[in-house]
Coordinates of C-alpha atoms in Angstrom, one line a residue:
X1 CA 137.9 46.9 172.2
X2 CA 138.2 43.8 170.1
X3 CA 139.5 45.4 166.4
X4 CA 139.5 42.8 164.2
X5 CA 135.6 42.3 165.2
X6 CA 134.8 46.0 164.6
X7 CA 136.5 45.9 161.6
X8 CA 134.7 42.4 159.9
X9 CA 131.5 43.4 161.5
X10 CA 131.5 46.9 160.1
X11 CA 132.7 45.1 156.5
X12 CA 128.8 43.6 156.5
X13 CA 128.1 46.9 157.2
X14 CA 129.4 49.5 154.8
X15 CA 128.8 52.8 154.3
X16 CA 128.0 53.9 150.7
X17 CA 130.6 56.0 149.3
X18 CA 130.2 59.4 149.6
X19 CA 127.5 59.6 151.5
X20 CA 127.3 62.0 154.3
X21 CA 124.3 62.8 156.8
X22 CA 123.5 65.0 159.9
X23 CA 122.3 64.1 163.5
X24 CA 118.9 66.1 163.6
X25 CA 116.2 66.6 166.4
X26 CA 114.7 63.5 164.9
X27 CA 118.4 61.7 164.7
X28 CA 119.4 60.0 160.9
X29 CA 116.7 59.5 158.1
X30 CA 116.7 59.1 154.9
X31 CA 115.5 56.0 152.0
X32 CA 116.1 53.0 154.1
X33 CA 118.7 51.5 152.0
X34 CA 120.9 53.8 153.0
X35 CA 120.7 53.2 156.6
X36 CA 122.6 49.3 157.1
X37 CA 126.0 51.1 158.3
X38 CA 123.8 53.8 160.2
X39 CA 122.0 52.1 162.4
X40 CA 125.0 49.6 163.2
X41 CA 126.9 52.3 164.1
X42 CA 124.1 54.2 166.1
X43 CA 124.4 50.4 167.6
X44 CA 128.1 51.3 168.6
X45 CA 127.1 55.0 169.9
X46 CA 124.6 53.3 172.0
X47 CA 127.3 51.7 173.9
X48 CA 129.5 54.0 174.2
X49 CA 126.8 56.1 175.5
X50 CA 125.8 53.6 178.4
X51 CA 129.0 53.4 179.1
X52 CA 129.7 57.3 180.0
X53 CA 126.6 57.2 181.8
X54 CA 126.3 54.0 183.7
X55 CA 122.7 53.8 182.7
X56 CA 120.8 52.2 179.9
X57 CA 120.1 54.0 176.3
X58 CA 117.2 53.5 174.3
X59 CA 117.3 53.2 170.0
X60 CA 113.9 53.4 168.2
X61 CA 114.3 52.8 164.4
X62 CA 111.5 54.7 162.8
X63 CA 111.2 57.7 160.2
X64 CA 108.3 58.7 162.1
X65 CA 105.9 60.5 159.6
X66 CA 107.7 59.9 156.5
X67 CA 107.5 57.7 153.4
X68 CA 107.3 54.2 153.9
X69 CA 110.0 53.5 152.0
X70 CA 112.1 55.5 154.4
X71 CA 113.5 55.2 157.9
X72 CA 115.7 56.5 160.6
X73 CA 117.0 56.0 163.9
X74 CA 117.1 57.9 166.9
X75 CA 119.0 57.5 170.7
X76 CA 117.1 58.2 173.8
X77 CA 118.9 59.4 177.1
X78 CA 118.6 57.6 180.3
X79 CA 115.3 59.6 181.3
X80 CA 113.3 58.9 178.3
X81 CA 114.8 62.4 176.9
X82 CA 116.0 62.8 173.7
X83 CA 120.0 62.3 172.7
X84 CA 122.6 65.2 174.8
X85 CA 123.6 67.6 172.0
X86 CA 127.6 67.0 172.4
X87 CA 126.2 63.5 171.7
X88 CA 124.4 64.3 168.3
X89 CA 127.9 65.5 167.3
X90 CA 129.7 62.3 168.1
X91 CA 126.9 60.0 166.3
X92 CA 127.3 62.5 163.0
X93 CA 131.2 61.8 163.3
X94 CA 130.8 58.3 163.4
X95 CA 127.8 57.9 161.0
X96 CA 130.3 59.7 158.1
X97 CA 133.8 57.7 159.3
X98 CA 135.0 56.1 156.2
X99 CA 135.7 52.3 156.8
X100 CA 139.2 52.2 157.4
X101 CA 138.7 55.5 160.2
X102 CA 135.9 53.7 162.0
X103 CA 138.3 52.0 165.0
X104 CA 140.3 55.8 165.3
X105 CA 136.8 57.6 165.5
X106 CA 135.5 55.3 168.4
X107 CA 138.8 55.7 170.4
X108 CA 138.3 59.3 170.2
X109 CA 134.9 59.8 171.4
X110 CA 136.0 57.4 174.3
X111 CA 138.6 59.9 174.5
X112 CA 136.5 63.1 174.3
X113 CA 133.3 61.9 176.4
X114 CA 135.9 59.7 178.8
X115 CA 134.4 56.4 178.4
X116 CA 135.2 53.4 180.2
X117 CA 134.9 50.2 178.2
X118 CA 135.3 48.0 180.7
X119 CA 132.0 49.2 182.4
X120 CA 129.1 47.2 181.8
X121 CA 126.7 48.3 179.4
X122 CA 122.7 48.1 178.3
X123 CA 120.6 49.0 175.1
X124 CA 117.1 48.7 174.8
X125 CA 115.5 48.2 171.2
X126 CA 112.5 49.1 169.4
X127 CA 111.1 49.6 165.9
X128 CA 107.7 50.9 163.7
X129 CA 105.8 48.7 161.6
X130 CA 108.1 49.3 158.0
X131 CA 109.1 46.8 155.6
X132 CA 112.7 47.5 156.8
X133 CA 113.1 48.1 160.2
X134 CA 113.0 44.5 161.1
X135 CA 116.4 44.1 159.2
X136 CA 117.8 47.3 160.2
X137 CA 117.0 46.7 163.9
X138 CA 119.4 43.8 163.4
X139 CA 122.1 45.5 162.9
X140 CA 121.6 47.5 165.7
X141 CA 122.0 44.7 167.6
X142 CA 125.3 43.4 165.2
X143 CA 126.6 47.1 166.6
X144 CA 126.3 46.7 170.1
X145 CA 127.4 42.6 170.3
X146 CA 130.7 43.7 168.2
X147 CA 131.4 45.9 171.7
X148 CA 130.4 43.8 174.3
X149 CA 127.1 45.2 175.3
X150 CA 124.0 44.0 176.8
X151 CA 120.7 44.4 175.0
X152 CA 116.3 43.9 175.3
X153 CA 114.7 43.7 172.1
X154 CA 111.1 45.3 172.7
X155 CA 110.2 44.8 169.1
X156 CA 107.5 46.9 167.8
X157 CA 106.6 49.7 170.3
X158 CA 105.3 53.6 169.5
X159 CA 108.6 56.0 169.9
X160 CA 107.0 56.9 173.2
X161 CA 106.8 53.2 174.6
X162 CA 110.3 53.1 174.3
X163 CA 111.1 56.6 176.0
X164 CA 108.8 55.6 178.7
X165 CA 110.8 51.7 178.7
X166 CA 113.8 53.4 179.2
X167 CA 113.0 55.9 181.9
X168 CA 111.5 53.2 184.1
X169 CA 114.3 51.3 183.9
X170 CA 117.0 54.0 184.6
X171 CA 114.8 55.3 187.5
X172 CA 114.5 51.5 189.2
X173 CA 111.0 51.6 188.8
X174 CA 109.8 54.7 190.4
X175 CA 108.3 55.9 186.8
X176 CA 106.6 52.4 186.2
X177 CA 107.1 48.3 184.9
X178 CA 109.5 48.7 181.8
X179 CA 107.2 46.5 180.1
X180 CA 104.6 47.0 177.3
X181 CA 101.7 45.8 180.2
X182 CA 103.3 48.3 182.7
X183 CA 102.6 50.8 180.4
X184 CA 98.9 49.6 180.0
X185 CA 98.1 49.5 183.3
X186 CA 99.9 53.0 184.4
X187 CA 98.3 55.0 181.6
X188 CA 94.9 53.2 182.1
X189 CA 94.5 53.0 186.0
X190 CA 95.4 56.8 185.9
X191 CA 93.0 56.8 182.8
X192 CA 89.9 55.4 185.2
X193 CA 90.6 57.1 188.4
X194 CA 90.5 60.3 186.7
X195 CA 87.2 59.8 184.2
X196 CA 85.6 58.5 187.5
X197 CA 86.1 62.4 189.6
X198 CA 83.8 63.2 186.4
X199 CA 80.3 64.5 188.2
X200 CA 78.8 65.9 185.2
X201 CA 76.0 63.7 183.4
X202 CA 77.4 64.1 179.9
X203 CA 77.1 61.0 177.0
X204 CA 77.5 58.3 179.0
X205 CA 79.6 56.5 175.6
X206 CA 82.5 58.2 174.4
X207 CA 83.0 57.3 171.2
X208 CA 86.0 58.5 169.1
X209 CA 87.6 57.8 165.6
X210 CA 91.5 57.4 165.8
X211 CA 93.3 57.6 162.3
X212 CA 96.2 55.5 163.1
X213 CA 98.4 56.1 159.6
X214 CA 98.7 52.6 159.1
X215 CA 101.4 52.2 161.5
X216 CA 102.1 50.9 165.1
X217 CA 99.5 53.3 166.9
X218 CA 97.3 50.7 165.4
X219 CA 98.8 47.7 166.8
X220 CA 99.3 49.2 170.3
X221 CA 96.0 50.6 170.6
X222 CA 94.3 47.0 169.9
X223 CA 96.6 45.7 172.5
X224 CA 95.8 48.5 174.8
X225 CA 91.5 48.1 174.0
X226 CA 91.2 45.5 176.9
X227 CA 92.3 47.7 179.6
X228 CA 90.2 50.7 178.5
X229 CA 86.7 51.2 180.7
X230 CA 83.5 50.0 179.0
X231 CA 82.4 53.8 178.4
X232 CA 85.0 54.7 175.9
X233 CA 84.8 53.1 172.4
X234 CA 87.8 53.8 170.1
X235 CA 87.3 53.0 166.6
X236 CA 90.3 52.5 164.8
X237 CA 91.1 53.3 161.0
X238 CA 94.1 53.1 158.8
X239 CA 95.0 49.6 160.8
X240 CA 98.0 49.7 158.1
X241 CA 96.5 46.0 157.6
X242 CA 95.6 47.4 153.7
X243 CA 97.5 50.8 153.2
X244 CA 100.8 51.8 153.6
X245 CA 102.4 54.1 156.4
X246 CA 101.3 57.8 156.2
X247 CA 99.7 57.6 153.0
X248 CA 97.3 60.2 152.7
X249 CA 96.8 60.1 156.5
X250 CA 97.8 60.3 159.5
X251 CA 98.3 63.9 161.9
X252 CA 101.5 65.0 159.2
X253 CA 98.8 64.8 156.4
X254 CA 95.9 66.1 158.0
X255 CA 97.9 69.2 159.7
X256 CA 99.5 69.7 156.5
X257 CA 96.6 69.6 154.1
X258 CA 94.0 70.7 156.7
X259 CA 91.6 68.3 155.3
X260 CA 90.7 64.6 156.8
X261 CA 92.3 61.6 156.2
X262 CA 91.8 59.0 153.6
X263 CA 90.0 55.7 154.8
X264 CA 88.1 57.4 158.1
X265 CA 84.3 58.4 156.8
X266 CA 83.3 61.6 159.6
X267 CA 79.6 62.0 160.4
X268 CA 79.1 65.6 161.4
X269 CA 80.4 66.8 165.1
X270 CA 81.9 63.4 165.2
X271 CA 85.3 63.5 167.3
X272 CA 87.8 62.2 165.4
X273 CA 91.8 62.2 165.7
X274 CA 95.0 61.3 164.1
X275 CA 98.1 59.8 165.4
X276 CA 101.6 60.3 163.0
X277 CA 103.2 57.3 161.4
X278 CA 105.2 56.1 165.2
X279 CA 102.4 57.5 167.7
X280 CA 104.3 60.5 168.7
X281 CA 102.1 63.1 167.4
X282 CA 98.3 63.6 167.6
X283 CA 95.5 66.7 166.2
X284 CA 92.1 66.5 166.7
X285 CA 89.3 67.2 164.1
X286 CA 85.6 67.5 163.2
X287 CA 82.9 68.4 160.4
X288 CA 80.3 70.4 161.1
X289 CA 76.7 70.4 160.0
X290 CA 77.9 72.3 157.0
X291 CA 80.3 69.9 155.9
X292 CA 83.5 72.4 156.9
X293 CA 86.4 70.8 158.4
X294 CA 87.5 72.2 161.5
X295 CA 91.2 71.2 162.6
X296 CA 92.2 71.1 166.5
X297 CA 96.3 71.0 166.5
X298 CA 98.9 71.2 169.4
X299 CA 98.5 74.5 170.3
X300 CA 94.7 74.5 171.1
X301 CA 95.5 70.7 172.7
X302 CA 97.9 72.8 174.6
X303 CA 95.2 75.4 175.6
X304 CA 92.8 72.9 176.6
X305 CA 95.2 71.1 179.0
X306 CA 96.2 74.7 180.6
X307 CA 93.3 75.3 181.0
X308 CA 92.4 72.2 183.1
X309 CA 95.7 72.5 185.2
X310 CA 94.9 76.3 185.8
X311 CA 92.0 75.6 188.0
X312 CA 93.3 72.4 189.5
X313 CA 96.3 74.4 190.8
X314 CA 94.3 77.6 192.0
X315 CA 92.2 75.2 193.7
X316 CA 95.3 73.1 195.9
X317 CA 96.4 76.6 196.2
X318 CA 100.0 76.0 196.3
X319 CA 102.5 78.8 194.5
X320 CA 103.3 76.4 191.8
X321 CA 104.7 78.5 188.7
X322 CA 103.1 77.2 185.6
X323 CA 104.0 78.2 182.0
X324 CA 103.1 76.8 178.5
X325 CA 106.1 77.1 175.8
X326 CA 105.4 77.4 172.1
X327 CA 107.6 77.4 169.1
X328 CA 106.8 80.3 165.9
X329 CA 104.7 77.4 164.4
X330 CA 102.2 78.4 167.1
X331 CA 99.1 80.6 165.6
X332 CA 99.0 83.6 167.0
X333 CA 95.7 83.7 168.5
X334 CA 96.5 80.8 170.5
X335 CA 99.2 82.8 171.8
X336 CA 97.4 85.8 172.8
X337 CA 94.2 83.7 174.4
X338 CA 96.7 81.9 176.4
X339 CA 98.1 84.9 177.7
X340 CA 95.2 87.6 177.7
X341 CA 92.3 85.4 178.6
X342 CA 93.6 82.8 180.7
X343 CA 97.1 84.9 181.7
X344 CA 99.6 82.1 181.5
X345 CA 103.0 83.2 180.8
X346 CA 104.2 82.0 177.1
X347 CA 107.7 81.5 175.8
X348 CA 108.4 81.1 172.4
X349 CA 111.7 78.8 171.6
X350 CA 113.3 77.5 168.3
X351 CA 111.6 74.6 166.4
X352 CA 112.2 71.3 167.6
X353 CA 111.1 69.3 170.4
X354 CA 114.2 69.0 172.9
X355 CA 114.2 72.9 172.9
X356 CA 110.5 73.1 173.9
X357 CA 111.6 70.2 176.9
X358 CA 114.4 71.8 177.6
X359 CA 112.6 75.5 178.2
X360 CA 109.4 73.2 180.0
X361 CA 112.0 72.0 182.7
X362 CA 112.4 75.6 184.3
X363 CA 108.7 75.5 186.0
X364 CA 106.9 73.7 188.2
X365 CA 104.2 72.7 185.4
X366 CA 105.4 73.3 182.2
X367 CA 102.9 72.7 179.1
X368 CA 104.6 72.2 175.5
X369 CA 103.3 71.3 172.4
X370 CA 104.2 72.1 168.3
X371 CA 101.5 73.1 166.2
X372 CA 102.0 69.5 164.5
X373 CA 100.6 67.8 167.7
X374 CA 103.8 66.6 169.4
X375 CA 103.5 67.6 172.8
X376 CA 103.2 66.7 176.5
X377 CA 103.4 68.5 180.4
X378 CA 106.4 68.0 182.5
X379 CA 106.0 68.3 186.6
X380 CA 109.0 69.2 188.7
X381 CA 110.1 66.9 191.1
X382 CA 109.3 69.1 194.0
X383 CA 105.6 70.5 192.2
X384 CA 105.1 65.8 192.0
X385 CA 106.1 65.1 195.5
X386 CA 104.2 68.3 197.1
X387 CA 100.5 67.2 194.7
X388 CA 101.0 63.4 196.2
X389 CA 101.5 64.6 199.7
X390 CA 98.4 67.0 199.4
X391 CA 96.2 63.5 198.4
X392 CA 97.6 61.7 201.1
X393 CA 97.6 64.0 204.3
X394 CA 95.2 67.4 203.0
X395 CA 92.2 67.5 205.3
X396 CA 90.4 70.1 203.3
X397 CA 88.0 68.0 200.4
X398 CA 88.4 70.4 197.7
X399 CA 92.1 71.0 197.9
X400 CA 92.4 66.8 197.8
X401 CA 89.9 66.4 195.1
X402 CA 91.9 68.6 193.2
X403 CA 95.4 67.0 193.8
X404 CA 93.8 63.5 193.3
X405 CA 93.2 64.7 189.5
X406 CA 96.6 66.4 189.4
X407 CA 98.1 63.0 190.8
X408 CA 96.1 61.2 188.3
X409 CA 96.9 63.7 185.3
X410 CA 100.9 63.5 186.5
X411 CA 100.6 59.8 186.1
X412 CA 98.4 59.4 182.8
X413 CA 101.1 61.9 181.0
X414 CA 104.4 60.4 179.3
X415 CA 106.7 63.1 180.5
X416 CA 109.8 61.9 178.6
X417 CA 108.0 62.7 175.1
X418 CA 104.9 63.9 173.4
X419 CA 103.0 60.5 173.1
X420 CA 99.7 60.4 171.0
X421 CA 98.0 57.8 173.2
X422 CA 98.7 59.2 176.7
X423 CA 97.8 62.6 175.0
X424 CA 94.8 61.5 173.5
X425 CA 93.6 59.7 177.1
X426 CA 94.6 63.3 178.7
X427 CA 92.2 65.4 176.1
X428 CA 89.4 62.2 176.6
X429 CA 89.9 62.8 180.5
X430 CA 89.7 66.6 180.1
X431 CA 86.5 66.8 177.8
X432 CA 84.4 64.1 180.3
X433 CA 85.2 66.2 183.3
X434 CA 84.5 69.5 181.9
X435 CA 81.6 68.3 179.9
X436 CA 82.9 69.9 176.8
X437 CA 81.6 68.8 172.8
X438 CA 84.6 69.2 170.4
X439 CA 82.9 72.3 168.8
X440 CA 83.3 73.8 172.6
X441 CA 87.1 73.2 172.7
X442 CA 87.2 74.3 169.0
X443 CA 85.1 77.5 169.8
X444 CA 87.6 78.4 172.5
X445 CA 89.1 81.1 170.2
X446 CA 89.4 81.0 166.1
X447 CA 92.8 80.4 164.1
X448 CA 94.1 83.0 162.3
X449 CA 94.3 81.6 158.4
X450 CA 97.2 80.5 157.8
X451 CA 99.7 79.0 155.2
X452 CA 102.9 76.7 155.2
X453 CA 104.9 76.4 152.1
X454 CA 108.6 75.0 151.2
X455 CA 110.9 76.4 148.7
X456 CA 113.5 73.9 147.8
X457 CA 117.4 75.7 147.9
X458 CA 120.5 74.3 146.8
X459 CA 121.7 74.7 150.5
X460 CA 119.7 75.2 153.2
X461 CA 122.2 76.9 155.5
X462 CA 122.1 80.1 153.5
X463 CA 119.4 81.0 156.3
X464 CA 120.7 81.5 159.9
X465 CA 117.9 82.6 162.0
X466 CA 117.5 84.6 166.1
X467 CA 115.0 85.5 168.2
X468 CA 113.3 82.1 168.2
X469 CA 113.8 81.6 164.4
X470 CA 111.3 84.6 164.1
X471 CA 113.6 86.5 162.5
X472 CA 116.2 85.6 159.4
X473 CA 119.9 87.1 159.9
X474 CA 120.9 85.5 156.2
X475 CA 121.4 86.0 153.5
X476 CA 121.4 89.8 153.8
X477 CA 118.2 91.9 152.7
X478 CA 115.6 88.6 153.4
X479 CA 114.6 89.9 156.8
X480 CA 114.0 93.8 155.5
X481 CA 111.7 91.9 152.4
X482 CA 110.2 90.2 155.0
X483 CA 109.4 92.6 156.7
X484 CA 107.9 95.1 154.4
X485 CA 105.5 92.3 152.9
X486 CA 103.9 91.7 156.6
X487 CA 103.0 95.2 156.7
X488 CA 101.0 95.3 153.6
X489 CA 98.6 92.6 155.6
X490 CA 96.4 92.8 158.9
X491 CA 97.2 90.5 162.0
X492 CA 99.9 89.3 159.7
X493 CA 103.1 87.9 160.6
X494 CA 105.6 84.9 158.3
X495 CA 109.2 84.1 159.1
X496 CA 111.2 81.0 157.3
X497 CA 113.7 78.8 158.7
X498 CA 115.6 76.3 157.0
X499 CA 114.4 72.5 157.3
X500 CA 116.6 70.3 159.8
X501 CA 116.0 67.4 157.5
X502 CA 116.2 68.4 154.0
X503 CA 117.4 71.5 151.5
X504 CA 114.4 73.3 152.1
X505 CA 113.2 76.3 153.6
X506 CA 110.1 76.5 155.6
X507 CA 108.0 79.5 154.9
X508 CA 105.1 80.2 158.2
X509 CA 102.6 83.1 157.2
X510 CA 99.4 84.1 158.7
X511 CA 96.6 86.9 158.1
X512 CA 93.2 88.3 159.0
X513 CA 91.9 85.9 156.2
X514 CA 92.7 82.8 154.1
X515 CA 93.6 84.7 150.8
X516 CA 95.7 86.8 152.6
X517 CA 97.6 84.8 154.6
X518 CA 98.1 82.8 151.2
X519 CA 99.3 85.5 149.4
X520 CA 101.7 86.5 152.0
X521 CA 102.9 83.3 152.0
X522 CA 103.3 82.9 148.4
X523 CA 105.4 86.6 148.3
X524 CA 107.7 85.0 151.0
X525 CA 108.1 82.4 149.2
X526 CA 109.1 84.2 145.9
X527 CA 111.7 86.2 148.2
X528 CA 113.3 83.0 149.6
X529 CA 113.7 82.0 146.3
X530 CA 115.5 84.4 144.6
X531 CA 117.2 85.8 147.6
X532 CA 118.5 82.2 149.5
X533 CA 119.2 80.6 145.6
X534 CA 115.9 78.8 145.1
X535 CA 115.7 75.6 143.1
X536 CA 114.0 74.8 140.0
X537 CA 111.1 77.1 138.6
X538 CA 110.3 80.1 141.0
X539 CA 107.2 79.2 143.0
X540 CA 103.7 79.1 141.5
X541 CA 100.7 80.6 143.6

């Protein structure tokens, strides 16, 4: 390791007194002028990473659905997954090194995680459409020159496009071209072969409405439109060509505010969907003849896709264990029709996506999604190599029919991340086959009203939560409050858990109706507040 070049390089580079910040599920984010020494240190981490593993990393610089004027930067693992905890701990280490510490910090992860610098070494970049992620994307790269490494600039790419990059490269190919055409062709050859198993007369144009929160989902859709069969006609809005990222749009906004984006006019039982501000997310909505807005999230974009892989799987007749894995975001009806009506087991893990992957891996087909829309189906190897088998050697016509579409499903799925494009040609696929309107998938079973709310606290890790964050351990008496407050409700249920971004707490209630659910809500809320040292006035209802 060349000192005296870490130490001038990290000089253009340096960190803001005093300012410390956490690896979370999403990695660092905060205002982007804050990030400079981040993001050349993540540059570093990167590395050191390849290094350990003898395989290429991935760094996407995006806030995802934040502010425009923020960003962030996250690591992806040689298979398109997200960053190895023991990892997260060595990138907050070296994130809040001060200046003169920085060399002794890298020796000691090389140390701790028994890296060999003399290995070779490989980073591939990518970024979302802000103002500042060109810059910052630079010093990424002054990072991983100042060790030695090498390193492919992709440029602007969804989050997913860069998982996917990443896992085609560290798997020689087998998962597809580590290019942005690969990617194009994959997703939309699977796309074609599956639309074209559809027998059902149906409209013959599919049209849809994409909200694309005026970030990259824009860009890479327009690139993506020439590969798409004549029959489906996206229409895209909030190109980010006249607003700025995520204002008043995009899946966050609409999730959050149940209500449709700015800049996308909806004709009644129109189909219409939102991606988040780097394409990782995606809900679906519609207005019906009334004028009501009806809001399709993950978990019925989870239903629908069991749904589909239920019967595909009773039909190849193969003891494949399938399961669909939730977080305590997921409404509770969801929950029960997955499990009552269409008897698919359901696990319910902490918040955050690399839990829900993690818990997906233990089955054969394992269906996650959060409530927000992030969300995708992972295949074991032996579930993959069993489905292509059956197309290539089954004799029987319904049992290959069937595994064609699985084959076809396993390919148009990004299975290192929840990806709003690949999910959104999985739910098109779905709804041509099965001949379904949106009001159909919609009418599938009703939400129970529900409420999110935040109470800002002077520190968030008062809270410590179990039982899949359903239930609050701290600070003492919460829980019992908690508790006693559902009861006074029907079909009610709220637990909180504090943010992994900010000093906030996240309050979840729902109810037999609206003004219940709200009022729940609102009580929690109340109780957070003067139980977990609230902030500021005591919530308002």
């Amino acid at each position: 390791m060349d000192s005296e070049a870490l130490r001038k390089y990290s000089a253009l580079h340096p960190k803001p007194a005093g300012l410390t910040l956490q690896y979370g599920t999403a990695g660092f984010r905060t205002k982007a002028e804050q990030l400079d020494h981040i993001v050349f240190r993540m540059g570093l981490l990167a590395i050191l990473r390849s290094k350990a593993v003898t395989a290429t990393i991935g760094i996407m610089v995006t806030a995802s659905h934040n502010p425009e004027e923020d960003n962030g930067v996250k690591l992806v693992d040689p298979l398109g997954e997200m960053l190895h905890p023991s990892w997260e701990e060595y990138a907050t280490q070296l994130a809040n090194a001060e200046e003169q510490e920085l060399q002794k910090v890298v020796t000691e992860i090389c140390q701790k995680a028994a890296v060999n610098l003399h290995k070779d070494a490989s980073v591939f970049i990518g970024r979302d459409t802000r103002p500042s992620s060109k810059k910052l994307s630079q010093s990424v790269i002054d990072g991983i020159q100042v060790l030695g490494g090498q390193y492919h600039d992709y440029g602007l790419v969804t989050t997913p496009q860069l998982h996917y990059m990443v896992c085609c490269q560290n798997t020689q190919g087998q998962y597809g071209k580590a290019t942005l055409e690969g990617y194009y062709e994959k997703l939309s050859k699977a796309f074609m072969e599956l639309i074209k198993q559809s027998h059902c007369s149906g409209e013959s144009q599919r049209h849809l409405k994409i909200d694309c929160a005026n970030g990259i989902g824009a860009l890479k859709l327009s690139e993506m439109k020439p590969y798409f069969p004549q029959e489906v006609l996206i229409h895209i809005y909030n190109d980010g060509t006249k607003e700025k990222l995520n204002h008043l749009c995009g899946a966050d906004f609409v999730k959050v505010h149940q209500k449709p984006p700015g800049g996308l006019d909806m004709k009644p039982n129109e189909r219409c969907c939102s991606f988040d501000g780097d394409a990782d997310r995606i809900v679906y909505y519609y207005k019906d003849t009334a004028g009501h807005f009806h809001l399709i999230d993950g978990d019925k974009i989870a239903t629908l896709i069991s749904i589909f892989l239920k019967e595909l799987l009773a039909k190849v007749k193969q003891n494949f264990k399938m399961a669909v894995v939730q977080t305590a975001y997921a409404n509770g009806n969801s929950t029960r029709y997955l499990q009552e009506t269409l008897k698919v087991p359901v696990h319910c893990v902490k918040t955050g996506v690399k839990h829900l992957h993690h818990k997906a891996q233990e089955f054969d087909v394992g269906v996650y999604f959060e409530a927000n829309g992030h969300g995708t189906v992972l295949f074991s190897k032996a579930a993959e190599t069993k489905i292509r088998q059956l197309v290539k050697e089954e004799k029987d016509n319904e049992k290959r029919e069937a595994a064609k579409m699985l084959e076809n499903t396993i390919d148009l799925i990004n299975q290192t991340v929840g990806d709003a494009v690949s999910d959104m040609l999985v739910i098109e696929a779905i709804l041509a086959l099965k001949g379904l309107t949106v009001q159909q998938w919609d009418a599938l079973y009703a939400d129970l009203p529900n409420r999110l709310l935040k109470v800002q606290v002077a520190d968030r890790r008062v809270i410590d939560t179990t039982d899949a964050e359903r239930r609050a351990l701290t600070p003492p008496g919460l829980q019992e409050k908690i508790d006693a407050l559902v009861k006074k409700y029907k079909l009610a249920r709220a637990f909180v858990r504090p943010s992994g971004t900010e000093d906030v707490v996240r309050i979840y209630a729902e109810a037999d109706t609206q003004e219940n659910a709200d009022a729940l809500a609102h009580e929690v809320s109340l109780a957070v507040f003067h139980l977990a040292g609230g902030k500021g006035a005591p919530p308002q209802p």
